[in-house]
PDB file of C-alpha atoms in Angstrom:
ATOM      1  CA  GLU H 784      -2.669  -3.199  15.016  1.00  0.00           C
ATOM      2  CA  ASP H 785      -4.095  -5.563  12.411  1.00  0.00           C
ATOM      3  CA  LYS H 786      -5.589  -3.816   9.409  1.00  0.00           C
ATOM      4  CA  VAL H 787      -6.857  -4.328   5.871  1.00  0.00           C
ATOM      5  CA  VAL H 788      -6.823  -1.479   3.366  1.00  0.00           C
ATOM      6  CA  GLN H 789      -8.715  -1.583   0.090  1.00  0.00           C
ATOM      7  CA  SER H 790      -8.420   0.655  -2.928  1.00  0.00           C
ATOM      8  CA  PRO H 791     -10.016   2.303  -4.673  1.00  0.00           C
ATOM      9  CA  LEU H 792     -12.899   3.048  -2.322  1.00  0.00           C
ATOM     10  CA  SER H 793     -15.220   3.435  -5.273  1.00  0.00           C
ATOM     11  CA  LEU H 794     -15.109   2.825  -8.973  1.00  0.00           C
ATOM     12  CA  VAL H 795     -17.443   3.531 -11.875  1.00  0.00           C
ATOM     13  CA  VAL H 796     -16.917   1.619 -15.121  1.00  0.00           C
ATOM     14  CA  HIS H 797     -18.845   0.723 -18.264  1.00  0.00           C
ATOM     15  CA  GLU H 798     -20.088  -2.740 -19.117  1.00  0.00           C
ATOM     16  CA  GLY H 799     -17.374  -4.761 -20.744  1.00  0.00           C
ATOM     17  CA  ASP H 800     -14.523  -3.052 -18.904  1.00  0.00           C
ATOM     18  CA  THR H 801     -12.009  -4.977 -16.832  1.00  0.00           C
ATOM     19  CA  VAL H 802     -11.445  -3.858 -13.249  1.00  0.00           C
ATOM     20  CA  THR H 803      -8.795  -4.604 -10.653  1.00  0.00           C
ATOM     21  CA  LEU H 804      -9.541  -4.171  -6.979  1.00  0.00           C
ATOM     22  CA  ASN H 805      -6.693  -3.957  -4.505  1.00  0.00           C
ATOM     23  CA  CYS H 806      -6.279  -5.176  -0.972  1.00  0.00           C
ATOM     24  CA  SER H 807      -3.285  -4.813   1.323  1.00  0.00           C
ATOM     25  CA  TYR H 808      -3.136  -6.327   4.771  1.00  0.00           C
ATOM     26  CA  GLU H 809      -1.171  -6.391   7.993  1.00  0.00           C
ATOM     27  CA  VAL H 810      -2.317  -9.263  10.155  1.00  0.00           C
ATOM     28  CA  THR H 811      -0.460 -11.084  12.895  1.00  0.00           C
ATOM     29  CA  ASN H 812       0.317 -14.701  11.937  1.00  0.00           C
ATOM     30  CA  PHE H 813      -1.534 -14.426   8.650  1.00  0.00           C
ATOM     31  CA  ARG H 814      -3.525 -17.510   7.646  1.00  0.00           C
ATOM     32  CA  SER H 815      -5.809 -16.551   4.765  1.00  0.00           C
ATOM     33  CA  LEU H 816      -7.282 -13.765   2.719  1.00  0.00           C
ATOM     34  CA  LEU H 817     -10.922 -13.750   1.675  1.00  0.00           C
ATOM     35  CA  TRP H 818     -12.982 -11.813  -0.824  1.00  0.00           C
ATOM     36  CA  TYR H 819     -16.713 -11.246  -0.433  1.00  0.00           C
ATOM     37  CA  LYS H 820     -19.311  -9.539  -2.602  1.00  0.00           C
ATOM     38  CA  GLN H 821     -21.990  -7.494  -0.869  1.00  0.00           C
ATOM     39  CA  GLU H 822     -24.990  -6.333  -2.835  1.00  0.00           C
ATOM     40  CA  LYS H 823     -27.989  -5.136  -0.901  1.00  0.00           C
ATOM     41  CA  LYS H 824     -27.764  -7.471   2.017  1.00  0.00           C
ATOM     42  CA  ALA H 825     -25.386 -10.136   3.273  1.00  0.00           C
ATOM     43  CA  PRO H 826     -21.797 -10.514   2.050  1.00  0.00           C
ATOM     44  CA  THR H 827     -21.417 -13.620  -0.077  1.00  0.00           C
ATOM     45  CA  PHE H 828     -18.175 -15.542  -0.272  1.00  0.00           C
ATOM     46  CA  LEU H 829     -16.081 -15.359  -3.447  1.00  0.00           C
ATOM     47  CA  PHE H 830     -12.562 -16.654  -2.772  1.00  0.00           C
ATOM     48  CA  MET H 831     -10.225 -17.731  -0.045  1.00  0.00           C
ATOM     49  CA  LEU H 832      -6.494 -17.507  -0.710  1.00  0.00           C
ATOM     50  CA  THR H 833      -3.820 -19.035   1.460  1.00  0.00           C
ATOM     51  CA  SER H 834      -0.838 -19.459  -0.863  1.00  0.00           C
ATOM     52  CA  SER H 835       1.094 -16.917  -2.887  1.00  0.00           C
ATOM     53  CA  GLY H 836       0.988 -16.914  -6.650  1.00  0.00           C
ATOM     54  CA  ILE H 837      -1.868 -19.364  -7.130  1.00  0.00           C
ATOM     55  CA  GLU H 838      -4.698 -17.742  -9.028  1.00  0.00           C
ATOM     56  CA  LYS H 839      -8.220 -18.653  -8.079  1.00  0.00           C
ATOM     57  CA  LYS H 840     -10.853 -18.290 -10.791  1.00  0.00           C
ATOM     58  CA  SER H 841     -14.600 -18.345 -10.911  1.00  0.00           C
ATOM     59  CA  GLY H 842     -16.060 -17.333 -14.249  1.00  0.00           C
ATOM     60  CA  ARG H 843     -15.058 -13.750 -14.965  1.00  0.00           C
ATOM     61  CA  LEU H 844     -13.621 -13.252 -11.494  1.00  0.00           C
ATOM     62  CA  SER H 845     -10.121 -14.148 -10.438  1.00  0.00           C
ATOM     63  CA  SER H 846      -7.910 -13.382  -7.495  1.00  0.00           C
ATOM     64  CA  ILE H 847      -4.311 -13.806  -6.487  1.00  0.00           C
ATOM     65  CA  LEU H 848      -2.317 -13.365  -3.297  1.00  0.00           C
ATOM     66  CA  ASP H 849       1.207 -12.079  -2.763  1.00  0.00           C
ATOM     67  CA  LYS H 850       2.281 -12.999   0.768  1.00  0.00           C
ATOM     68  CA  LYS H 851       5.631 -11.297   0.398  1.00  0.00           C
ATOM     69  CA  GLU H 852       4.111  -7.933  -0.470  1.00  0.00           C
ATOM     70  CA  LEU H 853       1.045  -8.544   1.753  1.00  0.00           C
ATOM     71  CA  PHE H 854      -1.259  -7.852  -1.126  1.00  0.00           C
ATOM     72  CA  SER H 855      -4.138  -9.342  -3.059  1.00  0.00           C
ATOM     73  CA  ILE H 856      -6.050  -8.310  -6.155  1.00  0.00           C
ATOM     74  CA  LEU H 857      -9.479  -9.197  -7.417  1.00  0.00           C
ATOM     75  CA  ASN H 858      -9.974  -8.983 -11.173  1.00  0.00           C
ATOM     76  CA  ILE H 859     -13.296  -8.834 -12.933  1.00  0.00           C
ATOM     77  CA  THR H 860     -13.240  -9.099 -16.716  1.00  0.00           C
ATOM     78  CA  ALA H 861     -16.044  -8.149 -19.121  1.00  0.00           C
ATOM     79  CA  THR H 862     -17.958  -6.456 -16.308  1.00  0.00           C
ATOM     80  CA  GLN H 863     -21.747  -6.588 -16.262  1.00  0.00           C
ATOM     81  CA  THR H 864     -24.280  -4.432 -14.431  1.00  0.00           C
ATOM     82  CA  GLY H 865     -24.860  -7.359 -12.085  1.00  0.00           C
ATOM     83  CA  ASP H 866     -21.289  -6.979 -10.857  1.00  0.00           C
ATOM     84  CA  SER H 867     -22.271  -3.706  -9.196  1.00  0.00           C
ATOM     85  CA  ALA H 868     -21.703  -4.255  -5.486  1.00  0.00           C
ATOM     86  CA  VAL H 869     -19.338  -3.578  -2.620  1.00  0.00           C
ATOM     87  CA  TYR H 870     -16.372  -5.957  -2.696  1.00  0.00           C
ATOM     88  CA  LEU H 871     -14.952  -6.716   0.717  1.00  0.00           C
ATOM     89  CA  CYS H 872     -11.497  -8.033   1.429  1.00  0.00           C
ATOM     90  CA  ALA H 873     -10.820  -9.749   4.751  1.00  0.00           C
ATOM     91  CA  ALA H 874      -7.740 -11.239   6.393  1.00  0.00           C
ATOM     92  CA  ARG H 875      -7.506 -13.965   8.999  1.00  0.00           C
ATOM     93  CA  GLY H 876      -4.653 -14.288  11.446  1.00  0.00           C
ATOM     94  CA  ASP H 877      -3.845 -16.974  13.926  1.00  0.00           C
ATOM     95  CA  THR H 878      -4.327 -15.002  17.088  1.00  0.00           C
ATOM     96  CA  GLY H 879      -7.504 -14.138  18.920  1.00  0.00           C
ATOM     97  CA  GLY H 880      -9.401 -17.203  17.902  1.00  0.00           C
ATOM     98  CA  PHE H 881     -11.266 -16.849  14.613  1.00  0.00           C
ATOM     99  CA  LYS H 882     -10.902 -13.132  14.168  1.00  0.00           C
ATOM    100  CA  THR H 883     -11.394 -11.787  10.668  1.00  0.00           C
ATOM    101  CA  ILE H 884     -10.401  -8.221   9.839  1.00  0.00           C
ATOM    102  CA  PHE H 885     -12.406  -6.608   7.040  1.00  0.00           C
ATOM    103  CA  GLY H 886     -11.413  -3.734   4.820  1.00  0.00           C
ATOM    104  CA  ALA H 887     -13.742  -0.827   4.151  1.00  0.00           C
ATOM    105  CA  GLY H 888     -14.694  -2.275   0.782  1.00  0.00           C
ATOM    106  CA  THR H 889     -14.599  -1.073  -2.817  1.00  0.00           C
ATOM    107  CA  ARG H 890     -17.924   0.106  -4.166  1.00  0.00           C
ATOM    108  CA  LEU H 891     -18.120  -0.865  -7.852  1.00  0.00           C
ATOM    109  CA  PHE H 892     -20.773   0.575 -10.130  1.00  0.00           C
ATOM    110  CA  VAL H 893     -21.040  -0.820 -13.647  1.00  0.00           C
ATOM    111  CA  LYS H 894     -22.936   1.370 -16.081  1.00  0.00           C
ATOM    112  CA  ALA H 895     -24.915  -0.164 -18.916  1.00  0.00           C
TER     113      ALA H 895
ATOM    114  CA  ASP D 596     -33.543 -23.622   2.994  1.00  0.00           C
ATOM    115  CA  THR D 597     -32.032 -20.495   4.504  1.00  0.00           C
ATOM    116  CA  ALA D 598     -28.543 -21.274   5.759  1.00  0.00           C
ATOM    117  CA  VAL D 599     -28.128 -18.438   8.264  1.00  0.00           C
ATOM    118  CA  SER D 600     -31.249 -16.622   9.358  1.00  0.00           C
ATOM    119  CA  GLN D 601     -31.753 -13.622  11.594  1.00  0.00           C
ATOM    120  CA  THR D 602     -34.790 -12.069  13.185  1.00  0.00           C
ATOM    121  CA  PRO D 603     -35.970  -9.421  13.029  1.00  0.00           C
ATOM    122  CA  LYS D 604     -34.801  -7.929   9.731  1.00  0.00           C
ATOM    123  CA  TYR D 605     -35.648  -4.434  10.882  1.00  0.00           C
ATOM    124  CA  LEU D 606     -35.780  -3.030  14.385  1.00  0.00           C
ATOM    125  CA  VAL D 607     -36.712   0.520  15.260  1.00  0.00           C
ATOM    126  CA  THR D 608     -36.622   1.424  18.912  1.00  0.00           C
ATOM    127  CA  GLN D 609     -36.033   4.291  21.292  1.00  0.00           C
ATOM    128  CA  MET D 610     -32.952   5.111  23.286  1.00  0.00           C
ATOM    129  CA  GLY D 611     -32.767   3.332  26.590  1.00  0.00           C
ATOM    130  CA  ASN D 612     -34.741   0.276  25.495  1.00  0.00           C
ATOM    131  CA  ASP D 613     -33.463  -3.315  25.628  1.00  0.00           C
ATOM    132  CA  LYS D 614     -33.726  -5.463  22.510  1.00  0.00           C
ATOM    133  CA  SER D 615     -32.621  -8.862  21.213  1.00  0.00           C
ATOM    134  CA  ILE D 616     -31.643 -10.162  17.800  1.00  0.00           C
ATOM    135  CA  LYS D 617     -31.778 -13.884  17.093  1.00  0.00           C
ATOM    136  CA  CYS D 618     -29.611 -15.922  14.772  1.00  0.00           C
ATOM    137  CA  GLU D 619     -29.850 -19.521  13.668  1.00  0.00           C
ATOM    138  CA  GLN D 620     -27.774 -21.550  11.223  1.00  0.00           C
ATOM    139  CA  ASN D 621     -28.705 -24.923   9.750  1.00  0.00           C
ATOM    140  CA  LEU D 622     -25.305 -25.623   8.201  1.00  0.00           C
ATOM    141  CA  GLY D 623     -24.015 -27.722  11.079  1.00  0.00           C
ATOM    142  CA  HIS D 624     -21.209 -25.228  11.670  1.00  0.00           C
ATOM    143  CA  ASP D 625     -19.349 -25.050  14.963  1.00  0.00           C
ATOM    144  CA  THR D 626     -18.560 -21.345  14.992  1.00  0.00           C
ATOM    145  CA  MET D 627     -20.851 -18.341  14.910  1.00  0.00           C
ATOM    146  CA  TYR D 628     -20.155 -14.621  14.860  1.00  0.00           C
ATOM    147  CA  TRP D 629     -21.752 -11.248  15.305  1.00  0.00           C
ATOM    148  CA  TYR D 630     -20.597  -8.326  13.181  1.00  0.00           C
ATOM    149  CA  LYS D 631     -21.611  -4.671  13.185  1.00  0.00           C
ATOM    150  CA  GLN D 632     -21.663  -2.761   9.898  1.00  0.00           C
ATOM    151  CA  ASP D 633     -21.852   0.987  10.227  1.00  0.00           C
ATOM    152  CA  SER D 634     -23.137   3.540   7.732  1.00  0.00           C
ATOM    153  CA  LYS D 635     -19.786   3.565   5.949  1.00  0.00           C
ATOM    154  CA  LYS D 636     -20.100  -0.170   5.320  1.00  0.00           C
ATOM    155  CA  PHE D 637     -17.255  -1.050   7.657  1.00  0.00           C
ATOM    156  CA  LEU D 638     -17.815  -4.594   8.893  1.00  0.00           C
ATOM    157  CA  LYS D 639     -16.376  -5.124  12.357  1.00  0.00           C
ATOM    158  CA  ILE D 640     -16.388  -8.292  14.415  1.00  0.00           C
ATOM    159  CA  MET D 641     -18.015  -8.136  17.822  1.00  0.00           C
ATOM    160  CA  PHE D 642     -18.143 -11.712  19.106  1.00  0.00           C
ATOM    161  CA  SER D 643     -17.302 -15.228  18.083  1.00  0.00           C
ATOM    162  CA  TYR D 644     -18.516 -18.465  19.637  1.00  0.00           C
ATOM    163  CA  ASN D 645     -17.162 -21.945  18.987  1.00  0.00           C
ATOM    164  CA  ASN D 646     -19.299 -24.849  20.214  1.00  0.00           C
ATOM    165  CA  LYS D 647     -21.199 -22.497  22.498  1.00  0.00           C
ATOM    166  CA  GLU D 648     -18.019 -21.070  24.029  1.00  0.00           C
ATOM    167  CA  LEU D 649     -17.000 -17.437  23.699  1.00  0.00           C
ATOM    168  CA  ILE D 650     -13.825 -17.170  21.615  1.00  0.00           C
ATOM    169  CA  ILE D 651     -13.649 -13.531  20.597  1.00  0.00           C
ATOM    170  CA  ASN D 652     -14.970 -10.596  22.537  1.00  0.00           C
ATOM    171  CA  GLU D 653     -13.851  -7.395  20.898  1.00  0.00           C
ATOM    172  CA  THR D 654     -13.943  -4.024  22.558  1.00  0.00           C
ATOM    173  CA  VAL D 655     -17.695  -3.935  22.721  1.00  0.00           C
ATOM    174  CA  PRO D 656     -19.651  -2.165  25.483  1.00  0.00           C
ATOM    175  CA  ASN D 657     -20.917  -4.609  28.058  1.00  0.00           C
ATOM    176  CA  ARG D 658     -24.448  -3.497  27.158  1.00  0.00           C
ATOM    177  CA  PHE D 659     -24.039  -6.091  24.398  1.00  0.00           C
ATOM    178  CA  SER D 660     -24.369  -9.653  25.627  1.00  0.00           C
ATOM    179  CA  PRO D 661     -24.302 -12.646  23.309  1.00  0.00           C
ATOM    180  CA  LYS D 662     -25.894 -15.939  24.275  1.00  0.00           C
ATOM    181  CA  SER D 663     -25.447 -19.281  22.591  1.00  0.00           C
ATOM    182  CA  PRO D 664     -27.986 -21.845  23.849  1.00  0.00           C
ATOM    183  CA  ASP D 665     -26.609 -24.417  21.396  1.00  0.00           C
ATOM    184  CA  LYS D 666     -24.162 -24.374  18.534  1.00  0.00           C
ATOM    185  CA  ALA D 667     -26.874 -23.610  15.968  1.00  0.00           C
ATOM    186  CA  HIS D 668     -27.985 -20.420  17.700  1.00  0.00           C
ATOM    187  CA  LEU D 669     -26.287 -17.212  18.726  1.00  0.00           C
ATOM    188  CA  ASN D 670     -28.465 -14.414  20.022  1.00  0.00           C
ATOM    189  CA  LEU D 671     -27.470 -10.845  20.756  1.00  0.00           C
ATOM    190  CA  HIS D 672     -29.054  -8.879  23.549  1.00  0.00           C
ATOM    191  CA  ILE D 673     -28.510  -5.149  23.813  1.00  0.00           C
ATOM    192  CA  ASN D 674     -29.331  -3.181  26.955  1.00  0.00           C
ATOM    193  CA  SER D 675     -29.921   0.556  27.242  1.00  0.00           C
ATOM    194  CA  LEU D 676     -29.749   1.217  23.519  1.00  0.00           C
ATOM    195  CA  GLU D 677     -27.932   4.356  22.368  1.00  0.00           C
ATOM    196  CA  LEU D 678     -28.084   6.354  19.140  1.00  0.00           C
ATOM    197  CA  GLY D 679     -24.630   5.094  18.178  1.00  0.00           C
ATOM    198  CA  ASP D 680     -25.876   1.514  18.206  1.00  0.00           C
ATOM    199  CA  SER D 681     -27.768   2.196  14.977  1.00  0.00           C
ATOM    200  CA  ALA D 682     -26.211  -0.072  12.350  1.00  0.00           C
ATOM    201  CA  VAL D 683     -26.752  -3.303  10.491  1.00  0.00           C
ATOM    202  CA  TYR D 684     -25.881  -6.348  12.589  1.00  0.00           C
ATOM    203  CA  PHE D 685     -24.823  -9.469  10.739  1.00  0.00           C
ATOM    204  CA  CYS D 686     -24.669 -12.952  12.111  1.00  0.00           C
ATOM    205  CA  ALA D 687     -22.313 -15.408  10.398  1.00  0.00           C
ATOM    206  CA  SER D 688     -21.177 -18.984  10.780  1.00  0.00           C
ATOM    207  CA  SER D 689     -18.285 -21.126   9.627  1.00  0.00           C
ATOM    208  CA  GLN D 690     -17.018 -24.632  10.083  1.00  0.00           C
ATOM    209  CA  GLU D 691     -13.874 -23.955  12.051  1.00  0.00           C
ATOM    210  CA  ILE D 692     -11.685 -26.426  13.821  1.00  0.00           C
ATOM    211  CA  PRO D 693      -9.037 -24.816  16.042  1.00  0.00           C
ATOM    212  CA  GLY D 694      -5.564 -25.325  14.665  1.00  0.00           C
ATOM    213  CA  THR D 695      -6.680 -26.172  11.138  1.00  0.00           C
ATOM    214  CA  ARG D 696      -6.976 -23.935   8.122  1.00  0.00           C
ATOM    215  CA  PRO D 697      -9.510 -21.110   8.295  1.00  0.00           C
ATOM    216  CA  ARG D 698     -12.836 -21.441   6.529  1.00  0.00           C
ATOM    217  CA  GLU D 699     -15.085 -18.948   4.827  1.00  0.00           C
ATOM    218  CA  GLN D 700     -17.998 -17.459   6.715  1.00  0.00           C
ATOM    219  CA  TYR D 701     -21.625 -17.536   5.668  1.00  0.00           C
ATOM    220  CA  PHE D 702     -23.570 -14.426   6.557  1.00  0.00           C
ATOM    221  CA  GLY D 703     -27.168 -13.936   7.551  1.00  0.00           C
ATOM    222  CA  PRO D 704     -29.320 -11.261   5.864  1.00  0.00           C
ATOM    223  CA  GLY D 705     -28.629  -8.695   8.559  1.00  0.00           C
ATOM    224  CA  THR D 706     -30.759  -6.823  11.065  1.00  0.00           C
ATOM    225  CA  ARG D 707     -31.046  -3.100  10.512  1.00  0.00           C
ATOM    226  CA  LEU D 708     -31.280  -1.491  13.938  1.00  0.00           C
ATOM    227  CA  THR D 709     -32.388   2.118  14.168  1.00  0.00           C
ATOM    228  CA  VAL D 710     -32.300   3.819  17.546  1.00  0.00           C
ATOM    229  CA  THR D 711     -34.263   7.050  17.790  1.00  0.00           C
TER     230      THR D 711
END
């Protein structure tokens, strides 16, 4: 069965810390891995990764995919209180139409 | 300006009732989705429509019936509501073309359904 597992489930850090969020996946005919940030309401898109070893960056956030180990990480450097959110990892396969499997999320809390 | 909108934002109803949630996207996307997010924040796909055609129908009770009158709208009707239906329901859309690379999804603000 397809699945996405994220770790840790929750994390508390201080402003300025660097955090690494982990995501492992098992998806039939893997096509892409996505990261979303969910604050109070809707998940908002951060990154989509399709190739191994190519880092995607957006400000203090970066992510990389390892298709051999079926793994992705999301890094956040110099964390701020506004980074507090649930970070969702999702994987897309090539079966079942446009099915996206989401992990349970990592709840990040950044203390001032 | 809202890209993906849902109504209502909150819905409180009693067991056994029938209710609908509406979703509209103005992004010109071809594919729309319904997700259910439970109290543990697990986001699970329920349905996907591409150009008004049903693509994904997960193991969802047949009390849930999606309807797509056009590709900008995907509504969700729920019959005989049960306590376990309480959750946040998210609509999403993406510009997907079958056989090409996947695209990110844009989510609506969610509808918090509480069944008492």
